[in-house]
Amino acid sequence: MSYSTAALVGSVTLDDVRGAQKMLSGVSRVTAMEGSRHLSQLVGAPVHLKCENLQRTGSFKLRGAYVRIAGLLPEQRAAGVVAASAGNHAQGVALASSLLGVGSTVFMPKGAPLPKISATRDYGAEVRLHGQVVDETLAAAQEYAERTGAVFIHPFDHPDVIAGQGTVGLEILEQCPEVRTVVVGIGGGGLAAGIAVAVKALRPDVRIVGVQAEGAAAYPPSLAAGRPVAVEHPSTMADGIKVGRPGDVPFGIVGELVDEVRTVSEDELSTALLLCLERAKLVVEPAGASPVAALLSEPGAFEGPVVAVLSGGNVDPVLMQGVLRHGMAAQGRYLAVRLRLPDRPGALATLLGVLSVVDANVLDVSHVRTDPRLGLTEAEVELHLETKGPEHCAEVGRALREAGYPVIG
């Protein structure tokens, strides 16, 4: 169901969030709040990580899904529920439905990661794969709801869902009562809106900062226009916040209560994910790392104590491998180069000797000897190297050029 933005904050109140908290008692976890020494040093004030990546199903989505489904009338429950999601919302709806004894059907894109499909089934949902992108999957789920009478559970555009997500805000105030800034990722806006309702009602002095990926940042133009505006072809590795248009209900709340919406780059997202893994020992998906990315991009812009909400940890292993490599490259710790060398015995050993002198660790070597682009006596080598930072990358490049190797990529 779509709601008018005219309702603004009145669509979800502090009492709604408190009611949701009671409903979720014994269902969702009160997730840990972990301090980060590294981020605290960067920001110059205490930084705490709210670990919703350790929530049941691996994200905050269970909270809103459970409150929404628990509020259905008996006849609605009997008809079952349906949802569309590439991962986190799917798992939240599946588990919430199972806990409440309600049948659930979840539509997922055909390209959804296999671990997320498997987890959704394991939580009790019937999974139907449809479409290549979430918009096609969403349309299929809505058509199913109209045809069967199942209740469509929207991932963010409903007051009950927002109230459920707002319980994260109550926990933040309980665990870190001295908080001055809360930083949270924004996709459709349900989590940010819920947190803002809870926090601003009790502590209006606390600053709420939303974070979006640059390639899927629908909120800045929407806030400027005063209405939800769709972004064509949103693109980001952070699929948890890859939403092309703000929800009507959360948009009104975010516009009223969220103090600022920032954007972060793909490099910043991957660097943040790597930092969470290496420094905090926490597995976090790119969307969940977006608040950390904002802190890294401009640490002096946040008054502490700061709470960064790690919204989820459901990252596909294949994506994790690529993101970590991307993050290492952004920090100058991973270097890929292609170069040409003479096609004769010992030539590759000589090249590896040059790299050994500058202490570059070779992770992988691809040696091509037959290619129309190569001369009769040439070979092409692609090297993946572990390096120690931007200065070391530059040193490796200089050593290769001085040794007479033409670097072509």
mmCIF file of C-alpha atoms in Angstrom:
data_model
loop_
_atom_site.group_PDB
_atom_site.id
_atom_site.type_symbol
_atom_site.label_atom_id
_atom_site.label_comp_id
_atom_site.label_asym_id
_atom_site.label_seq_id
_atom_site.Cartn_x
_atom_site.Cartn_y
_atom_site.Cartn_z
ATOM 1 C CA MET A 1 0.000 0.000 0.000
ATOM 2 C CA SER A 2 1.218 3.527 -0.770
ATOM 3 C CA TYR A 3 0.785 6.337 1.741
ATOM 4 C CA SER A 4 0.713 10.085 1.242
ATOM 5 C CA THR A 5 3.742 11.992 2.475
ATOM 6 C CA ALA A 6 1.339 14.490 4.015
ATOM 7 C CA ALA A 7 1.152 12.274 7.098
ATOM 8 C CA LEU A 8 4.884 12.793 7.647
ATOM 9 C CA VAL A 9 6.037 11.860 11.120
ATOM 10 C CA GLY A 10 2.507 11.225 12.367
ATOM 11 C CA SER A 11 2.395 7.978 10.363
ATOM 12 C CA VAL A 12 4.778 6.380 12.890
ATOM 13 C CA THR A 13 5.079 7.489 16.514
ATOM 14 C CA LEU A 14 7.306 6.682 19.461
ATOM 15 C CA ASP A 15 4.425 4.694 20.962
ATOM 16 C CA ASP A 16 4.338 2.594 17.780
ATOM 17 C CA VAL A 17 8.044 1.839 18.110
ATOM 18 C CA ARG A 18 7.708 0.998 21.794
ATOM 19 C CA GLY A 19 4.807 -1.297 20.969
ATOM 20 C CA ALA A 20 6.940 -2.966 18.326
ATOM 21 C CA GLN A 21 9.722 -3.448 20.868
ATOM 22 C CA LYS A 22 7.355 -5.329 23.174
ATOM 23 C CA MET A 23 6.130 -7.426 20.261
ATOM 24 C CA LEU A 24 9.699 -8.341 19.302
ATOM 25 C CA SER A 25 10.721 -9.377 22.812
ATOM 26 C CA GLY A 26 12.068 -12.906 22.530
ATOM 27 C CA VAL A 27 11.922 -12.752 18.727
ATOM 28 C CA SER A 28 14.679 -10.402 17.602
ATOM 29 C CA ARG A 29 18.019 -10.088 19.352
ATOM 30 C CA VAL A 30 19.208 -7.001 21.192
ATOM 31 C CA THR A 31 22.326 -6.859 19.055
ATOM 32 C CA ALA A 32 25.744 -5.967 20.396
ATOM 33 C CA MET A 33 27.260 -2.493 20.474
ATOM 34 C CA GLU A 34 30.998 -2.769 19.825
ATOM 35 C CA GLY A 35 33.540 0.013 20.229
ATOM 36 C CA SER A 36 36.018 0.682 17.424
ATOM 37 C CA ARG A 37 39.406 1.997 18.520
ATOM 38 C CA HIS A 38 40.542 2.581 14.936
ATOM 39 C CA LEU A 39 37.475 4.608 13.933
ATOM 40 C CA SER A 40 37.508 6.462 17.255
ATOM 41 C CA GLN A 41 41.066 7.607 16.550
ATOM 42 C CA LEU A 42 40.083 8.785 13.063
ATOM 43 C CA VAL A 43 36.979 10.667 14.215
ATOM 44 C CA GLY A 44 38.592 12.002 17.382
ATOM 45 C CA ALA A 45 35.682 10.774 19.499
ATOM 46 C CA PRO A 46 34.223 7.416 20.560
ATOM 47 C CA VAL A 47 32.727 5.395 17.712
ATOM 48 C CA HIS A 48 30.471 2.417 18.400
ATOM 49 C CA LEU A 49 29.203 -0.182 15.923
ATOM 50 C CA LYS A 50 25.589 -1.344 16.274
ATOM 51 C CA CYS A 51 25.883 -4.917 15.015
ATOM 52 C CA GLU A 52 22.646 -5.710 13.198
ATOM 53 C CA ASN A 53 24.785 -7.986 11.020
ATOM 54 C CA LEU A 54 24.559 -10.346 14.031
ATOM 55 C CA GLN A 55 20.753 -10.183 14.101
ATOM 56 C CA ARG A 56 18.719 -13.317 13.340
ATOM 57 C CA THR A 57 18.700 -13.839 9.542
ATOM 58 C CA GLY A 58 21.778 -11.609 9.359
ATOM 59 C CA SER A 59 20.072 -8.205 9.161
ATOM 60 C CA PHE A 60 17.580 -5.828 10.773
ATOM 61 C CA LYS A 61 14.845 -6.854 8.337
ATOM 62 C CA LEU A 62 13.345 -9.447 10.696
ATOM 63 C CA ARG A 63 12.191 -6.647 13.021
ATOM 64 C CA GLY A 64 9.924 -4.876 10.549
ATOM 65 C CA ALA A 65 8.720 -8.021 8.829
ATOM 66 C CA TYR A 66 7.633 -9.611 12.107
ATOM 67 C CA VAL A 67 5.762 -6.517 13.323
ATOM 68 C CA ARG A 68 3.985 -6.158 9.966
ATOM 69 C CA ILE A 69 2.898 -9.799 9.775
ATOM 70 C CA ALA A 70 1.973 -9.988 13.464
ATOM 71 C CA GLY A 71 -0.428 -7.093 12.906
ATOM 72 C CA LEU A 72 -2.444 -8.882 10.212
ATOM 73 C CA LEU A 73 -6.054 -9.911 10.833
ATOM 74 C CA PRO A 74 -6.781 -13.676 11.147
ATOM 75 C CA GLU A 75 -8.312 -13.831 7.682
ATOM 76 C CA GLN A 76 -5.273 -12.069 6.239
ATOM 77 C CA ARG A 77 -2.916 -14.519 7.916
ATOM 78 C CA ALA A 78 -4.944 -17.383 6.517
ATOM 79 C CA ALA A 79 -4.370 -16.028 2.991
ATOM 80 C CA GLY A 80 -0.614 -16.020 3.534
ATOM 81 C CA VAL A 81 1.943 -13.352 2.697
ATOM 82 C CA VAL A 82 4.143 -12.636 -0.293
ATOM 83 C CA ALA A 83 7.315 -10.588 -0.666
ATOM 84 C CA ALA A 84 9.950 -9.721 -3.249
ATOM 85 C CA SER A 85 13.606 -9.422 -2.357
ATOM 86 C CA ALA A 86 17.131 -10.271 -3.451
ATOM 87 C CA GLY A 87 18.104 -11.353 0.048
ATOM 88 C CA ASN A 88 17.680 -9.710 3.448
ATOM 89 C CA HIS A 89 13.963 -8.882 3.318
ATOM 90 C CA ALA A 90 13.309 -12.322 1.881
ATOM 91 C CA GLN A 91 14.920 -14.020 4.854
ATOM 92 C CA GLY A 92 13.227 -11.686 7.342
ATOM 93 C CA VAL A 93 9.764 -12.391 5.919
ATOM 94 C CA ALA A 94 10.446 -16.123 5.731
ATOM 95 C CA LEU A 95 11.496 -16.427 9.376
ATOM 96 C CA ALA A 96 8.821 -14.040 10.687
ATOM 97 C CA SER A 97 6.122 -15.965 8.847
ATOM 98 C CA SER A 98 7.370 -19.286 10.186
ATOM 99 C CA LEU A 99 7.443 -17.991 13.744
ATOM 100 C CA LEU A 100 3.865 -16.733 13.387
ATOM 101 C CA GLY A 101 2.543 -19.807 11.587
ATOM 102 C CA VAL A 102 1.771 -17.923 8.381
ATOM 103 C CA GLY A 103 2.455 -19.320 4.923
ATOM 104 C CA SER A 104 4.908 -17.229 2.865
ATOM 105 C CA THR A 105 5.899 -17.017 -0.784
ATOM 106 C CA VAL A 106 9.000 -15.031 -1.672
ATOM 107 C CA PHE A 107 9.882 -13.957 -5.206
ATOM 108 C CA MET A 108 13.601 -13.559 -5.840
ATOM 109 C CA PRO A 109 15.524 -12.567 -8.997
ATOM 110 C CA LYS A 110 16.932 -15.440 -11.015
ATOM 111 C CA GLY A 111 20.426 -14.127 -10.379
ATOM 112 C CA ALA A 112 20.076 -13.966 -6.588
ATOM 113 C CA PRO A 113 23.053 -15.544 -4.769
ATOM 114 C CA LEU A 114 22.502 -19.217 -4.034
ATOM 115 C CA PRO A 115 23.251 -18.889 -0.282
ATOM 116 C CA LYS A 116 20.433 -16.323 0.057
ATOM 117 C CA ILE A 117 17.982 -18.488 -1.883
ATOM 118 C CA SER A 118 18.887 -21.500 0.236
ATOM 119 C CA ALA A 119 18.584 -19.560 3.504
ATOM 120 C CA THR A 120 15.155 -18.190 2.541
ATOM 121 C CA ARG A 121 13.908 -21.709 1.840
ATOM 122 C CA ASP A 122 15.428 -22.990 5.066
ATOM 123 C CA TYR A 123 13.494 -20.338 7.017
ATOM 124 C CA GLY A 124 10.271 -21.822 5.632
ATOM 125 C CA ALA A 125 9.283 -19.765 2.572
ATOM 126 C CA GLU A 126 8.310 -21.046 -0.842
ATOM 127 C CA VAL A 127 10.830 -19.384 -3.158
ATOM 128 C CA ARG A 128 9.928 -18.475 -6.730
ATOM 129 C CA LEU A 129 12.640 -17.186 -9.034
ATOM 130 C CA HIS A 130 11.366 -14.562 -11.456
ATOM 131 C CA GLY A 131 12.981 -11.771 -13.467
ATOM 132 C CA GLN A 132 16.536 -10.561 -13.787
ATOM 133 C CA VAL A 133 16.181 -7.415 -11.668
ATOM 134 C CA VAL A 134 14.288 -6.632 -8.467
ATOM 135 C CA ASP A 135 11.719 -4.424 -10.258
ATOM 136 C CA GLU A 136 10.583 -7.428 -12.333
ATOM 137 C CA THR A 137 10.525 -9.590 -9.212
ATOM 138 C CA LEU A 138 8.494 -6.969 -7.363
ATOM 139 C CA ALA A 139 5.917 -6.802 -10.161
ATOM 140 C CA ALA A 140 5.554 -10.584 -10.092
ATOM 141 C CA ALA A 141 5.007 -10.590 -6.317
ATOM 142 C CA GLN A 142 2.373 -7.860 -6.537
ATOM 143 C CA GLU A 143 0.574 -9.722 -9.323
ATOM 144 C CA TYR A 144 0.623 -12.860 -7.170
ATOM 145 C CA ALA A 145 -0.881 -10.917 -4.260
ATOM 146 C CA GLU A 146 -3.713 -9.576 -6.427
ATOM 147 C CA ARG A 147 -4.418 -13.019 -7.892
ATOM 148 C CA THR A 148 -4.311 -15.071 -4.670
ATOM 149 C CA GLY A 149 -5.287 -12.593 -1.951
ATOM 150 C CA ALA A 150 -1.942 -13.015 -0.172
ATOM 151 C CA VAL A 151 -0.822 -9.894 1.706
ATOM 152 C CA PHE A 152 2.124 -8.143 0.082
ATOM 153 C CA ILE A 153 4.811 -7.325 2.685
ATOM 154 C CA HIS A 154 6.673 -4.259 1.483
ATOM 155 C CA PRO A 155 10.332 -4.041 2.546
ATOM 156 C CA PHE A 156 10.110 -0.440 3.752
ATOM 157 C CA ASP A 157 6.968 1.452 2.715
ATOM 158 C CA HIS A 158 4.585 0.669 5.591
ATOM 159 C CA PRO A 159 4.233 2.191 9.095
ATOM 160 C CA ASP A 160 4.396 -1.215 10.828
ATOM 161 C CA VAL A 161 7.655 -2.067 9.079
ATOM 162 C CA ILE A 162 9.147 1.301 10.016
ATOM 163 C CA ALA A 163 8.033 0.900 13.632
ATOM 164 C CA GLY A 164 9.768 -2.466 13.768
ATOM 165 C CA GLN A 165 12.993 -1.065 12.362
ATOM 166 C CA GLY A 166 12.736 1.817 14.841
ATOM 167 C CA THR A 167 13.447 -0.599 17.696
ATOM 168 C CA VAL A 168 17.102 -0.369 16.619
ATOM 169 C CA GLY A 169 16.960 3.296 17.657
ATOM 170 C CA LEU A 170 15.592 2.454 21.110
ATOM 171 C CA GLU A 171 18.406 -0.035 21.622
ATOM 172 C CA ILE A 172 20.989 2.542 20.556
ATOM 173 C CA LEU A 173 19.781 4.986 23.220
ATOM 174 C CA GLU A 174 19.760 2.242 25.854
ATOM 175 C CA GLN A 175 23.240 0.984 24.983
ATOM 176 C CA CYS A 176 24.894 4.352 24.302
ATOM 177 C CA PRO A 177 22.860 7.047 26.133
ATOM 178 C CA GLU A 178 25.594 9.634 25.513
ATOM 179 C CA VAL A 179 25.359 9.280 21.694
ATOM 180 C CA ARG A 180 25.546 12.517 19.694
ATOM 181 C CA THR A 181 25.416 11.190 16.102
ATOM 182 C CA VAL A 182 23.782 8.119 14.548
ATOM 183 C CA VAL A 183 24.941 7.125 11.060
ATOM 184 C CA VAL A 184 22.778 4.693 9.091
ATOM 185 C CA GLY A 185 22.581 3.451 5.518
ATOM 186 C CA ILE A 186 19.535 4.376 3.439
ATOM 187 C CA GLY A 187 17.943 2.411 0.615
ATOM 188 C CA GLY A 188 14.182 2.825 0.603
ATOM 189 C CA GLY A 189 14.448 4.560 3.964
ATOM 190 C CA GLY A 190 12.643 2.248 6.401
ATOM 191 C CA LEU A 191 15.525 1.738 8.818
ATOM 192 C CA ALA A 192 16.617 5.382 8.850
ATOM 193 C CA ALA A 193 13.028 6.562 9.289
ATOM 194 C CA GLY A 194 12.362 4.177 12.167
ATOM 195 C CA ILE A 195 15.569 5.061 13.972
ATOM 196 C CA ALA A 196 14.879 8.770 13.473
ATOM 197 C CA VAL A 197 11.361 8.484 14.955
ATOM 198 C CA ALA A 198 12.652 6.736 18.084
ATOM 199 C CA VAL A 199 15.805 8.757 18.625
ATOM 200 C CA LYS A 200 14.447 12.217 17.847
ATOM 201 C CA ALA A 201 11.414 11.695 20.101
ATOM 202 C CA LEU A 202 13.648 10.955 23.087
ATOM 203 C CA ARG A 203 16.802 12.853 22.168
ATOM 204 C CA PRO A 204 16.080 15.621 19.652
ATOM 205 C CA ASP A 205 19.673 16.857 20.039
ATOM 206 C CA VAL A 206 21.091 13.692 18.432
ATOM 207 C CA ARG A 207 22.109 14.161 14.807
ATOM 208 C CA ILE A 208 20.888 11.500 12.340
ATOM 209 C CA VAL A 209 23.006 11.061 9.202
ATOM 210 C CA GLY A 210 21.846 8.855 6.348
ATOM 211 C CA VAL A 211 24.255 7.310 3.850
ATOM 212 C CA GLN A 212 23.604 6.250 0.265
ATOM 213 C CA ALA A 213 25.793 4.753 -2.446
ATOM 214 C CA GLU A 214 26.643 7.326 -5.122
ATOM 215 C CA GLY A 215 25.260 5.130 -7.898
ATOM 216 C CA ALA A 216 21.906 4.617 -6.165
ATOM 217 C CA ALA A 217 21.356 7.910 -4.356
ATOM 218 C CA ALA A 218 17.659 8.675 -4.782
ATOM 219 C CA TYR A 219 17.233 10.664 -1.563
ATOM 220 C CA PRO A 220 19.303 13.804 -2.342
ATOM 221 C CA PRO A 221 17.348 14.673 -5.530
ATOM 222 C CA SER A 222 14.082 13.603 -3.878
ATOM 223 C CA LEU A 223 14.645 15.826 -0.859
ATOM 224 C CA ALA A 224 15.572 18.702 -3.161
ATOM 225 C CA ALA A 225 12.360 18.182 -5.146
ATOM 226 C CA GLY A 226 10.190 17.722 -2.075
ATOM 227 C CA ARG A 227 8.817 14.396 -3.345
ATOM 228 C CA PRO A 228 10.143 10.896 -4.091
ATOM 229 C CA VAL A 229 12.089 10.933 -7.359
ATOM 230 C CA ALA A 230 13.215 7.751 -9.108
ATOM 231 C CA VAL A 231 16.857 7.258 -10.096
ATOM 232 C CA GLU A 232 17.189 5.517 -13.438
ATOM 233 C CA HIS A 233 19.320 2.386 -13.419
ATOM 234 C CA PRO A 234 20.731 2.475 -9.874
ATOM 235 C CA SER A 235 24.106 0.785 -9.740
ATOM 236 C CA THR A 236 26.159 -0.217 -6.709
ATOM 237 C CA MET A 237 27.738 -3.276 -5.129
ATOM 238 C CA ALA A 238 25.651 -2.479 -2.022
ATOM 239 C CA ASP A 239 22.498 -4.338 -3.048
ATOM 240 C CA GLY A 240 20.918 -3.780 0.385
ATOM 241 C CA ILE A 241 20.600 -0.056 -0.356
ATOM 242 C CA LYS A 242 20.222 -0.332 -4.133
ATOM 243 C CA VAL A 243 16.745 1.201 -4.315
ATOM 244 C CA GLY A 244 15.719 3.423 -7.202
ATOM 245 C CA ARG A 245 12.960 5.381 -5.435
ATOM 246 C CA PRO A 246 12.319 6.305 -1.783
ATOM 247 C CA GLY A 247 9.219 4.895 -0.164
ATOM 248 C CA ASP A 248 6.394 7.386 0.371
ATOM 249 C CA VAL A 249 6.084 6.784 4.111
ATOM 250 C CA PRO A 250 9.798 6.780 4.988
ATOM 251 C CA PHE A 251 10.445 9.737 2.673
ATOM 252 C CA GLY A 252 8.172 11.974 4.721
ATOM 253 C CA ILE A 253 9.879 10.937 7.964
ATOM 254 C CA VAL A 254 13.412 11.164 6.599
ATOM 255 C CA GLY A 255 12.704 14.625 5.191
ATOM 256 C CA GLU A 256 11.437 15.786 8.575
ATOM 257 C CA LEU A 257 13.808 14.075 11.011
ATOM 258 C CA VAL A 258 17.040 13.020 9.291
ATOM 259 C CA ASP A 259 19.547 15.861 9.495
ATOM 260 C CA GLU A 260 21.719 14.983 6.500
ATOM 261 C CA VAL A 261 22.056 12.433 3.707
ATOM 262 C CA ARG A 262 25.583 11.736 2.445
ATOM 263 C CA THR A 263 26.834 9.612 -0.431
ATOM 264 C CA VAL A 264 29.833 7.285 -0.604
ATOM 265 C CA SER A 265 31.761 5.803 -3.524
ATOM 266 C CA GLU A 266 32.300 2.156 -4.397
ATOM 267 C CA ASP A 267 35.948 2.464 -3.336
ATOM 268 C CA GLU A 268 34.859 3.817 0.045
ATOM 269 C CA LEU A 269 32.327 1.006 0.481
ATOM 270 C CA SER A 270 34.861 -1.719 -0.272
ATOM 271 C CA THR A 271 37.481 -0.096 1.965
ATOM 272 C CA ALA A 272 34.925 0.089 4.794
ATOM 273 C CA LEU A 273 33.980 -3.562 4.384
ATOM 274 C CA LEU A 274 37.647 -4.526 4.519
ATOM 275 C CA LEU A 275 38.150 -2.427 7.654
ATOM 276 C CA CYS A 276 35.177 -4.095 9.392
ATOM 277 C CA LEU A 277 36.627 -7.493 8.605
ATOM 278 C CA GLU A 278 40.241 -6.744 9.527
ATOM 279 C CA ARG A 279 39.888 -4.347 12.448
ATOM 280 C CA ALA A 280 36.500 -5.213 13.986
ATOM 281 C CA LYS A 281 36.471 -8.921 13.009
ATOM 282 C CA LEU A 282 32.927 -8.467 11.692
ATOM 283 C CA VAL A 283 31.539 -9.813 8.423
ATOM 284 C CA VAL A 284 29.446 -6.998 6.974
ATOM 285 C CA GLU A 285 27.810 -6.652 3.566
ATOM 286 C CA PRO A 286 28.546 -3.507 1.503
ATOM 287 C CA ALA A 287 25.240 -1.840 2.474
ATOM 288 C CA GLY A 288 25.953 -2.527 6.134
ATOM 289 C CA ALA A 289 29.400 -0.970 5.775
ATOM 290 C CA SER A 290 28.047 2.282 4.290
ATOM 291 C CA PRO A 291 28.036 4.200 7.623
ATOM 292 C CA VAL A 292 31.672 3.210 8.161
ATOM 293 C CA ALA A 293 32.435 4.372 4.612
ATOM 294 C CA ALA A 294 30.957 7.781 5.474
ATOM 295 C CA LEU A 295 33.127 8.015 8.587
ATOM 296 C CA LEU A 296 36.234 7.139 6.581
ATOM 297 C CA SER A 297 35.433 9.655 3.833
ATOM 298 C CA GLU A 298 35.230 12.659 6.180
ATOM 299 C CA PRO A 299 35.958 11.666 9.796
ATOM 300 C CA GLY A 300 35.993 15.243 11.065
ATOM 301 C CA ALA A 301 32.357 15.813 10.066
ATOM 302 C CA PHE A 302 30.845 13.712 12.863
ATOM 303 C CA GLU A 303 30.375 14.803 16.461
ATOM 304 C CA GLY A 304 30.953 11.988 18.919
ATOM 305 C CA PRO A 305 30.095 9.727 20.461
ATOM 306 C CA VAL A 306 29.032 8.230 17.125
ATOM 307 C CA VAL A 307 26.987 5.077 16.549
ATOM 308 C CA ALA A 308 27.345 3.509 13.094
ATOM 309 C CA VAL A 309 24.629 0.972 12.296
ATOM 310 C CA LEU A 310 25.981 -2.148 10.575
ATOM 311 C CA SER A 311 22.647 -3.099 9.046
ATOM 312 C CA GLY A 312 23.483 -6.532 7.655
ATOM 313 C CA GLY A 313 26.059 -9.243 7.109
ATOM 314 C CA ASN A 314 24.525 -11.349 4.333
ATOM 315 C CA VAL A 315 27.266 -11.101 1.740
ATOM 316 C CA ASP A 316 27.670 -13.679 -1.012
ATOM 317 C CA PRO A 317 31.131 -15.321 -0.784
ATOM 318 C CA VAL A 318 31.818 -14.611 -4.454
ATOM 319 C CA LEU A 319 30.912 -10.943 -3.995
ATOM 320 C CA MET A 320 32.967 -10.816 -0.788
ATOM 321 C CA GLN A 321 36.040 -12.024 -2.656
ATOM 322 C CA GLY A 322 35.646 -9.335 -5.301
ATOM 323 C CA VAL A 323 34.858 -6.574 -2.807
ATOM 324 C CA LEU A 324 37.851 -7.420 -0.653
ATOM 325 C CA ARG A 325 40.108 -7.351 -3.700
ATOM 326 C CA HIS A 326 38.555 -4.007 -4.691
ATOM 327 C CA GLY A 327 39.112 -2.672 -1.174
ATOM 328 C CA MET A 328 42.727 -3.810 -1.145
ATOM 329 C CA ALA A 329 43.280 -2.161 -4.518
ATOM 330 C CA ALA A 330 41.739 1.095 -3.245
ATOM 331 C CA GLN A 331 44.240 1.047 -0.363
ATOM 332 C CA GLY A 332 47.177 0.267 -2.632
ATOM 333 C CA ARG A 333 47.486 -3.259 -1.245
ATOM 334 C CA TYR A 334 46.592 -5.090 -4.443
ATOM 335 C CA LEU A 335 47.991 -4.380 -7.883
ATOM 336 C CA ALA A 336 47.155 -5.972 -11.239
ATOM 337 C CA VAL A 337 49.499 -5.300 -14.177
ATOM 338 C CA ARG A 338 49.888 -6.617 -17.712
ATOM 339 C CA LEU A 339 53.215 -6.463 -19.499
ATOM 340 C CA ARG A 340 55.171 -8.015 -22.350
ATOM 341 C CA LEU A 341 58.458 -9.872 -22.188
ATOM 342 C CA PRO A 342 60.623 -11.909 -24.530
ATOM 343 C CA ASP A 343 59.308 -15.426 -25.191
ATOM 344 C CA ARG A 344 62.426 -17.343 -24.229
ATOM 345 C CA PRO A 345 63.487 -19.688 -21.411
ATOM 346 C CA GLY A 346 64.146 -17.880 -18.120
ATOM 347 C CA ALA A 347 62.323 -14.661 -19.078
ATOM 348 C CA LEU A 348 59.524 -15.189 -16.548
ATOM 349 C CA ALA A 349 62.022 -16.074 -13.829
ATOM 350 C CA THR A 350 63.908 -12.839 -14.544
ATOM 351 C CA LEU A 351 60.676 -10.827 -14.243
ATOM 352 C CA LEU A 352 59.809 -12.495 -10.936
ATOM 353 C CA GLY A 353 63.295 -11.663 -9.721
ATOM 354 C CA VAL A 354 62.637 -7.945 -10.338
ATOM 355 C CA LEU A 355 59.465 -8.192 -8.277
ATOM 356 C CA SER A 356 61.284 -10.062 -5.528
ATOM 357 C CA VAL A 357 63.821 -7.242 -5.191
ATOM 358 C CA VAL A 358 61.029 -4.713 -4.514
ATOM 359 C CA ASP A 359 59.275 -7.173 -2.151
ATOM 360 C CA ALA A 360 56.040 -7.510 -4.139
ATOM 361 C CA ASN A 361 54.203 -10.745 -3.346
ATOM 362 C CA VAL A 362 52.919 -12.523 -6.466
ATOM 363 C CA LEU A 363 49.405 -13.867 -5.937
ATOM 364 C CA ASP A 364 48.684 -15.073 -9.461
ATOM 365 C CA VAL A 365 50.381 -15.251 -12.873
ATOM 366 C CA SER A 366 48.695 -15.629 -16.265
ATOM 367 C CA HIS A 367 51.172 -16.335 -19.098
ATOM 368 C CA VAL A 368 49.921 -15.939 -22.709
ATOM 369 C CA ARG A 369 52.194 -16.955 -25.590
ATOM 370 C CA THR A 370 49.693 -17.277 -28.460
ATOM 371 C CA ASP A 371 47.748 -14.152 -29.349
ATOM 372 C CA PRO A 372 47.384 -12.237 -32.653
ATOM 373 C CA ARG A 373 48.416 -9.035 -30.836
ATOM 374 C CA LEU A 374 51.798 -10.482 -29.865
ATOM 375 C CA GLY A 375 54.957 -10.542 -31.935
ATOM 376 C CA LEU A 376 56.562 -13.830 -32.871
ATOM 377 C CA THR A 377 59.064 -13.638 -30.009
ATOM 378 C CA GLU A 378 56.796 -11.996 -27.396
ATOM 379 C CA ALA A 379 54.718 -13.272 -24.498
ATOM 380 C CA GLU A 380 52.213 -11.422 -22.356
ATOM 381 C CA VAL A 381 51.979 -11.793 -18.599
ATOM 382 C CA GLU A 382 49.228 -10.627 -16.252
ATOM 383 C CA LEU A 383 50.336 -10.391 -12.637
ATOM 384 C CA HIS A 384 48.234 -9.983 -9.497
ATOM 385 C CA LEU A 385 50.428 -8.627 -6.726
ATOM 386 C CA GLU A 386 50.026 -8.012 -3.011
ATOM 387 C CA THR A 387 51.546 -4.628 -2.219
ATOM 388 C CA LYS A 388 51.988 -2.451 0.859
ATOM 389 C CA GLY A 389 50.310 0.794 -0.115
ATOM 390 C CA PRO A 390 50.274 3.476 -2.835
ATOM 391 C CA GLU A 391 53.991 4.284 -2.449
ATOM 392 C CA HIS A 392 54.911 0.626 -2.820
ATOM 393 C CA CYS A 393 52.696 0.350 -5.938
ATOM 394 C CA ALA A 394 54.576 3.277 -7.463
ATOM 395 C CA GLU A 395 57.899 1.643 -6.542
ATOM 396 C CA VAL A 396 56.863 -1.605 -8.264
ATOM 397 C CA GLY A 397 55.882 0.307 -11.402
ATOM 398 C CA ARG A 398 59.209 2.139 -11.495
ATOM 399 C CA ALA A 399 61.172 -1.080 -11.039
ATOM 400 C CA LEU A 400 59.355 -2.743 -13.941
ATOM 401 C CA ARG A 401 59.888 0.216 -16.266
ATOM 402 C CA GLU A 402 63.563 0.545 -15.324
ATOM 403 C CA ALA A 403 64.020 -3.154 -16.043
ATOM 404 C CA GLY A 404 62.682 -2.564 -19.555
ATOM 405 C CA TYR A 405 59.248 -4.101 -19.245
ATOM 406 C CA PRO A 406 56.524 -2.216 -21.162
ATOM 407 C CA VAL A 407 53.528 -2.139 -18.809
ATOM 408 C CA ILE A 408 50.313 -2.134 -20.854
ATOM 409 C CA GLY A 409 47.704 -2.214 -18.100
#
